[in-house]
Amino acid sequence: MSNQNFLTTQELFVTQDASDDALLSLIAPTQEDTILFTLADHVRRQHYGTDVFLRGLIEFTNICKNNCYYCGIRCGNKHITRYRMTEPEILACCEEGYTLGFRTFVLQGGEDPENTDDVMCRIVSAIRARFPDCAITLSIGERSRESYLRLFRAGANRYLLRHETADPIHYARLHPHSMSLENRKRCLYDLKEIGYQVGSGFMVGSPFQTPVHLLADLRFLQRLQPDMIGIGPFLSQKDTPFADYPNGSLALTLRMLAILRLMFPDALIPATTALGTVHPEGRELGLKAGANVVMPNLSPMRLRKHYTLYDHKISTGEESAQSRALLEQRIIAAGYRAITDIGDVRRS
Ligand code: SAH
């Protein structure tokens, strides 16, 4: 990074109001990412100290009506064993997670047509009744405003829905015609208005992505002002149309994490499973570049191999909720500490 860029970074650090050119120069590869990571870590420590929030991730269905070109659980994939967890199975996962110290449960899945509002509201109400001191996060894709409202009233407090890419033409190259960026954005604004803590985000290095698309992602997030921002490298899955496209890089993902921390000092930013998959120490490196959330897998061990969003997805090491002690050691070794807390966003 040149002196010029370093000044720009500091400016950004102070004002969080960088120009397009300044952001593009930060997105571009540089030999001196260390400065960027140091600044991001500094900002993260100002807002969150060394706290790392843990969320228990329950991948409760891999059945999906959508056919996103990048995703391994797309409906067009016939080489996958489909599953849908029952309400008692989901509650048992939460029970185990609670015992392990988790106070947020994230229910993530495909857009499973059987998971109607009635079904989902029953599941959410049951978790809410049993774990009143926990946050319930849903990540079940695009639904109607009415549906989001019912789920909120049933007890869900947070919702994760990545916009994936904020450029409509790029969006159309990653998704079939039946899906649109416009509807995705409508969902995000509905969720916010209803009162959910909202998480959005994008894949890094997805096919056809350029730095200008990443800039559009940052600008969209500035308008949305989400509580959580999840990003991870695109990773190819062998049974998708993007099987032969190269994976997103560790370096660019870390750089984007650091930029996000500088632009959104109080956001919750996870070091994602995809980051842990692309490099054995991906998640520690993510924490050092500004991330402050880790979401270990709480799904039943026998089902994990079927939630194949991408190839080689890790699921039994420290990212496994059952290995909490191991994960905590790794977080401590990276210079942070895992905390048992509901982990709400801390607005300054
Ligand atoms: N159906 C839900 C959950 C999708 S899976 C929804 O639509 O929100 C969660 C995230 O995994 C997606 O938002 C996407 O960004 C990411 N993902 C899917 N396929 C991927 C791939 N091949 N590489 C990297 N990330 C992927």
Coordinates of C-alpha atoms and ligand atoms in Angstrom, one line a residue:
M1 CA 0.0 0.0 0.0
S2 CA 1.5 3.4 -0.9
N3 CA 1.6 6.3 1.5
Q4 CA -1.2 7.8 -0.4
N5 CA -3.4 4.8 0.2
F6 CA -2.4 4.5 3.8
L7 CA -3.6 8.1 4.3
T8 CA -6.8 7.2 2.6
T9 CA -7.2 4.3 4.9
Q10 CA -6.7 6.4 7.9
E11 CA -9.2 8.9 6.5
L12 CA -11.7 6.0 6.1
F13 CA -10.8 4.9 9.6
V14 CA -11.8 8.3 11.0
T15 CA -14.7 9.3 8.7
Q16 CA -16.0 6.0 7.3
D17 CA -16.7 8.0 4.3
A18 CA -14.3 6.8 1.6
S19 CA -14.6 7.7 -2.1
D20 CA -15.2 5.1 -4.8
D21 CA -11.5 5.5 -5.9
A22 CA -10.2 5.0 -2.4
L23 CA -12.3 1.8 -1.9
L24 CA -11.3 0.4 -5.3
S25 CA -7.7 0.9 -4.4
L26 CA -8.2 -0.9 -1.2
I27 CA -10.0 -3.8 -3.0
A28 CA -7.1 -4.1 -5.5
P29 CA -4.3 -6.6 -4.6
T30 CA -1.5 -5.0 -2.6
Q31 CA 1.7 -6.4 -1.0
E32 CA 0.9 -4.7 2.3
D33 CA -2.4 -5.9 3.5
T34 CA -0.9 -6.0 7.0
I35 CA -1.6 -2.3 7.5
L36 CA -5.2 -2.7 6.5
F37 CA -5.6 -5.7 8.9
T38 CA -4.0 -3.8 11.8
L39 CA -6.3 -0.9 11.3
A40 CA -9.3 -3.2 11.1
D41 CA -8.3 -5.1 14.2
H42 CA -7.8 -1.8 16.0
V43 CA -11.3 -0.7 15.1
R44 CA -12.8 -4.0 16.1
R45 CA -11.1 -3.9 19.5
Q46 CA -12.4 -0.3 20.1
H47 CA -16.0 -1.6 19.6
Y48 CA -15.9 -5.2 20.8
G49 CA -12.6 -5.7 22.6
T50 CA -11.4 -9.2 22.1
D51 CA -14.9 -10.7 22.3
V52 CA -15.8 -13.4 19.7
F53 CA -19.5 -14.3 19.6
L54 CA -20.5 -17.9 19.0
R55 CA -23.6 -19.0 17.2
G56 CA -24.8 -22.6 16.8
L57 CA -25.7 -23.3 13.2
I58 CA -28.4 -25.9 12.5
E59 CA -28.6 -26.8 8.8
F60 CA -32.1 -28.1 9.1
T61 CA -33.1 -28.9 5.5
N62 CA -31.2 -29.2 2.3
I63 CA -34.4 -29.3 0.2
C64 CA -34.6 -26.2 -2.0
K65 CA -37.0 -25.0 -4.7
N66 CA -34.4 -22.6 -6.1
N67 CA -31.7 -23.4 -8.7
C68 CA -28.9 -20.9 -7.9
Y69 CA -26.0 -21.7 -10.3
Y70 CA -23.3 -21.7 -7.5
C71 CA -25.1 -23.7 -4.8
G72 CA -24.8 -27.4 -4.3
I73 CA -28.3 -27.8 -2.8
R74 CA -30.0 -26.3 -5.8
C75 CA -33.1 -28.2 -6.9
G76 CA -31.4 -29.3 -10.2
N77 CA -28.7 -31.3 -8.3
K78 CA -29.8 -34.9 -8.5
H79 CA -26.6 -36.2 -6.9
I80 CA -27.5 -35.3 -3.4
T81 CA -29.3 -37.1 -0.6
R82 CA -32.1 -34.8 0.6
Y83 CA -33.1 -34.4 4.2
R84 CA -35.4 -32.3 6.4
M85 CA -35.1 -32.3 10.2
T86 CA -38.2 -32.7 12.3
E87 CA -39.1 -30.3 15.1
P88 CA -38.0 -32.7 17.9
E89 CA -34.6 -33.2 16.1
I90 CA -34.2 -29.4 15.8
L91 CA -35.1 -29.0 19.5
A92 CA -32.6 -31.7 20.5
C93 CA -29.8 -29.8 18.6
C94 CA -30.7 -26.6 20.5
E95 CA -30.7 -28.5 23.8
E96 CA -27.2 -29.8 23.0
G97 CA -26.1 -26.3 21.9
Y98 CA -27.5 -24.7 25.1
T99 CA -25.5 -27.2 27.2
L100 CA -22.4 -26.3 25.2
G101 CA -23.0 -22.6 26.0
F102 CA -24.6 -21.3 22.8
R103 CA -27.2 -18.6 23.3
T104 CA -28.0 -18.0 19.6
F105 CA -29.4 -20.7 17.3
V106 CA -29.2 -20.1 13.6
L107 CA -31.7 -22.2 11.6
Q108 CA -30.4 -22.3 8.0
G109 CA -31.8 -24.2 5.1
G110 CA -32.9 -24.3 1.5
E111 CA -36.2 -22.8 0.5
D112 CA -38.1 -26.0 1.4
P113 CA -41.7 -25.8 0.2
E114 CA -42.8 -28.1 3.1
N115 CA -41.6 -25.5 5.6
T116 CA -44.7 -23.4 5.3
D117 CA -45.4 -20.5 7.7
D118 CA -47.4 -22.8 9.9
V119 CA -44.6 -25.3 10.2
M120 CA -41.9 -22.7 10.7
C121 CA -43.9 -20.7 13.3
R122 CA -44.5 -23.9 15.2
I123 CA -40.8 -24.7 15.3
V124 CA -39.8 -21.1 16.2
S125 CA -42.5 -20.9 19.0
A126 CA -41.2 -24.2 20.4
I127 CA -37.6 -22.9 20.5
R128 CA -38.7 -19.6 22.0
A129 CA -40.7 -21.3 24.7
R130 CA -37.9 -23.6 25.7
F131 CA -35.0 -21.1 25.4
P132 CA -36.4 -17.7 26.4
D133 CA -32.9 -16.3 26.9
C134 CA -31.6 -17.2 23.4
A135 CA -31.7 -15.4 20.1
I136 CA -33.4 -17.3 17.2
T137 CA -31.9 -16.5 13.8
L138 CA -33.5 -17.7 10.6
S139 CA -31.8 -18.1 7.3
I140 CA -34.4 -19.6 5.0
G141 CA -34.4 -17.4 2.0
E142 CA -37.0 -15.2 0.3
R143 CA -40.5 -15.1 1.8
S144 CA -43.4 -12.7 1.8
R145 CA -43.5 -9.8 4.2
E146 CA -46.5 -11.4 5.9
S147 CA -44.4 -14.6 6.4
Y148 CA -41.5 -12.6 8.0
L149 CA -44.0 -10.9 10.2
R150 CA -45.6 -14.1 11.4
L151 CA -42.2 -15.6 12.1
F152 CA -41.1 -12.5 14.0
R153 CA -44.3 -12.7 16.2
A154 CA -43.6 -16.3 16.8
G155 CA -40.3 -15.4 18.4
A156 CA -37.6 -15.1 15.7
N157 CA -35.3 -12.1 16.3
R158 CA -32.7 -12.2 13.6
Y159 CA -32.6 -13.1 9.9
L160 CA -29.6 -13.8 7.6
L161 CA -30.2 -13.2 3.9
R162 CA -27.1 -12.4 1.8
H163 CA -27.8 -10.2 -1.2
E164 CA -25.1 -12.2 -2.9
T165 CA -24.2 -9.4 -5.3
A166 CA -25.6 -5.9 -5.6
D167 CA -25.2 -5.6 -9.3
P168 CA -28.4 -6.7 -11.1
I169 CA -26.6 -8.0 -14.2
H170 CA -24.1 -9.9 -12.2
Y171 CA -27.0 -11.2 -10.1
A172 CA -28.7 -12.5 -13.3
R173 CA -25.5 -14.4 -14.1
L174 CA -25.6 -16.3 -10.8
H175 CA -29.3 -17.0 -10.6
P176 CA -32.1 -18.3 -12.9
H177 CA -34.6 -15.9 -14.3
S178 CA -37.2 -16.8 -11.6
M179 CA -35.0 -14.9 -9.1
S180 CA -34.2 -11.2 -8.9
L181 CA -32.0 -8.8 -6.9
E182 CA -35.0 -6.6 -6.6
N183 CA -37.0 -9.2 -4.6
R184 CA -34.0 -10.0 -2.5
K185 CA -33.6 -6.4 -1.6
R186 CA -37.4 -6.1 -0.9
C187 CA -37.0 -9.0 1.6
L188 CA -34.1 -7.3 3.3
Y189 CA -35.9 -4.0 3.8
D190 CA -39.1 -5.8 4.9
L191 CA -37.1 -7.7 7.5
K192 CA -35.5 -4.5 8.8
E193 CA -38.8 -2.7 9.0
I194 CA -40.4 -5.5 10.9
G195 CA -37.7 -5.3 13.5
Y196 CA -35.4 -8.2 12.9
Q197 CA -31.7 -7.7 13.4
V198 CA -30.7 -8.3 9.8
G199 CA -27.6 -9.9 8.3
S200 CA -26.7 -9.6 4.6
G201 CA -23.5 -10.2 2.6
F202 CA -22.0 -11.5 -0.5
M203 CA -19.7 -14.1 -2.0
V204 CA -16.1 -13.1 -2.8
G205 CA -14.7 -14.2 -6.1
S206 CA -18.0 -15.6 -7.5
P207 CA -17.9 -16.2 -11.3
F208 CA -17.8 -13.0 -13.4
Q209 CA -17.3 -10.8 -10.3
T210 CA -15.2 -7.6 -10.8
P211 CA -13.9 -5.0 -8.3
V212 CA -16.7 -2.7 -9.4
H213 CA -19.2 -5.3 -8.3
L214 CA -17.6 -5.5 -4.9
L215 CA -17.8 -1.7 -4.7
A216 CA -21.5 -1.9 -5.4
D217 CA -21.8 -4.5 -2.6
L218 CA -20.2 -2.1 -0.1
R219 CA -22.4 0.8 -1.3
F220 CA -25.5 -1.4 -1.0
L221 CA -24.6 -2.4 2.6
Q222 CA -24.0 1.3 3.5
R223 CA -27.6 1.9 2.4
L224 CA -29.0 -1.1 4.1
Q225 CA -27.0 -0.7 7.4
P226 CA -27.3 -4.4 8.4
D227 CA -26.4 -5.6 11.9
M228 CA -24.4 -8.5 10.6
I229 CA -22.4 -8.8 7.4
G230 CA -21.4 -12.3 6.2
I231 CA -19.0 -12.9 3.4
G232 CA -17.0 -15.9 2.3
P233 CA -15.1 -17.0 -0.8
F234 CA -17.1 -18.6 -3.6
L235 CA -16.2 -22.3 -3.7
S236 CA -17.1 -24.5 -6.6
Q237 CA -19.4 -27.5 -6.1
K238 CA -18.9 -30.4 -8.6
D239 CA -22.6 -30.9 -9.4
T240 CA -23.5 -27.3 -10.3
P241 CA -23.1 -25.2 -13.5
F242 CA -20.2 -23.5 -11.9
A243 CA -18.3 -26.7 -11.2
D244 CA -15.3 -25.6 -13.3
Y245 CA -15.0 -22.0 -12.1
P246 CA -12.1 -21.1 -9.8
N247 CA -12.6 -20.6 -6.1
G248 CA -12.6 -17.2 -4.5
S249 CA -9.3 -16.3 -2.8
L250 CA -8.4 -16.2 0.8
A251 CA -6.5 -12.9 0.3
L252 CA -9.4 -11.0 -1.3
T253 CA -11.8 -12.3 1.3
L254 CA -9.6 -11.1 4.1
R255 CA -9.1 -7.8 2.5
M256 CA -12.9 -7.4 2.1
L257 CA -13.4 -8.4 5.7
A258 CA -11.0 -5.6 6.8
I259 CA -12.6 -3.0 4.6
L260 CA -16.0 -4.0 6.0
R261 CA -14.8 -3.6 9.6
L262 CA -13.5 -0.1 8.8
M263 CA -16.7 0.9 7.1
F264 CA -19.0 -0.7 9.6
P265 CA -17.2 -0.5 13.0
D266 CA -20.0 -1.9 15.1
A267 CA -21.2 -4.7 12.7
L268 CA -21.2 -8.3 13.6
I269 CA -18.9 -9.9 11.0
P270 CA -18.5 -13.7 11.0
A271 CA -15.4 -15.6 10.0
T272 CA -17.4 -18.1 7.9
T273 CA -17.2 -21.8 7.3
A274 CA -16.2 -21.1 3.7
L275 CA -13.2 -19.1 4.9
G276 CA -12.3 -22.0 7.1
T277 CA -12.6 -24.3 4.1
V278 CA -10.4 -22.3 1.8
H279 CA -7.5 -22.3 4.2
P280 CA -6.9 -24.4 7.4
E281 CA -6.4 -21.2 9.4
G282 CA -8.9 -19.1 7.4
R283 CA -11.1 -18.3 10.4
E284 CA -8.3 -17.2 12.7
L285 CA -7.0 -15.0 9.9
G286 CA -10.6 -13.7 9.4
L287 CA -10.7 -12.8 13.1
K288 CA -7.4 -10.9 12.8
A289 CA -8.7 -9.0 9.8
G290 CA -11.8 -7.7 11.7
A291 CA -14.3 -10.6 12.1
N292 CA -15.9 -11.1 15.5
V293 CA -18.3 -14.0 15.1
V294 CA -17.9 -17.7 14.6
M295 CA -20.8 -20.1 13.8
P296 CA -19.9 -23.7 14.6
N297 CA -22.0 -26.5 13.2
L298 CA -24.7 -27.9 15.6
S299 CA -26.4 -30.1 13.0
P300 CA -26.6 -33.9 13.6
M301 CA -23.3 -35.4 12.6
R302 CA -24.9 -37.9 10.2
L303 CA -26.6 -35.1 8.1
R304 CA -23.6 -32.7 7.8
K305 CA -22.2 -34.4 4.7
H306 CA -25.4 -33.7 2.9
Y307 CA -25.5 -29.9 3.3
T308 CA -23.1 -29.6 0.4
L309 CA -23.3 -25.9 -0.5
Y310 CA -19.8 -26.4 -2.0
D311 CA -17.1 -29.1 -2.2
H312 CA -14.8 -30.0 0.8
K313 CA -17.0 -28.1 3.3
I314 CA -15.5 -28.6 6.7
S315 CA -17.9 -30.0 9.4
T316 CA -16.2 -32.1 12.0
G317 CA -13.2 -30.2 13.3
E318 CA -13.3 -27.0 15.4
E319 CA -16.2 -25.7 13.3
S320 CA -18.2 -28.5 15.0
A321 CA -20.0 -27.1 18.0
Q322 CA -19.1 -30.3 19.9
S323 CA -15.4 -29.3 19.7
R324 CA -16.1 -26.0 21.5
A325 CA -13.0 -26.4 23.8
L326 CA -10.8 -26.8 20.8
L327 CA -12.4 -23.9 19.0
E328 CA -11.9 -21.7 22.1
Q329 CA -8.2 -22.6 22.3
R330 CA -7.8 -21.6 18.7
I331 CA -9.6 -18.3 19.3
I332 CA -7.4 -17.6 22.3
A333 CA -4.3 -18.5 20.3
A334 CA -5.4 -15.9 17.7
G335 CA -5.6 -13.2 20.5
Y336 CA -9.3 -13.2 21.2
R337 CA -11.8 -14.9 23.6
A338 CA -15.0 -16.7 22.8
I339 CA -17.9 -15.6 25.0
T340 CA -21.2 -17.2 26.1
D341 CA -23.6 -14.4 25.4
I342 CA -26.6 -13.7 23.3
G343 CA -24.2 -11.4 21.3
D344 CA -26.5 -8.6 20.2
V345 CA -25.0 -5.9 18.0
R346 CA -23.4 -3.1 20.1
R347 CA -24.3 0.2 18.5
S348 CA -22.0 3.0 19.4
Ligands
SAH1 N1 -31.5 -20.5 1.3 C1 -30.9 -19.6 2.2 C2 -29.6 -20.1 2.7 C3 -28.6 -20.3 1.6 S1 -27.0 -21.1 2.0 C4 -30.8 -18.3 1.5 O1 -31.1 -18.2 0.4 O2 -30.4 -17.3 2.2 C5 -26.2 -19.7 2.8 C6 -25.1 -19.0 1.9 O3 -24.2 -19.9 1.4 C7 -25.7 -18.3 0.7 O4 -26.3 -17.1 1.0 C8 -24.5 -18.2 -0.2 O5 -23.9 -16.9 -0.1 C9 -23.5 -19.3 0.4 N2 -23.2 -20.2 -0.7 C10 -24.0 -21.0 -1.4 N3 -23.3 -21.7 -2.3 C11 -22.0 -21.3 -2.2 C12 -20.8 -21.7 -2.8 N4 -20.8 -22.6 -3.8 N5 -19.6 -21.1 -2.4 C13 -19.6 -20.3 -1.4 N6 -20.7 -19.9 -0.7 C14 -21.9 -20.4 -1.1

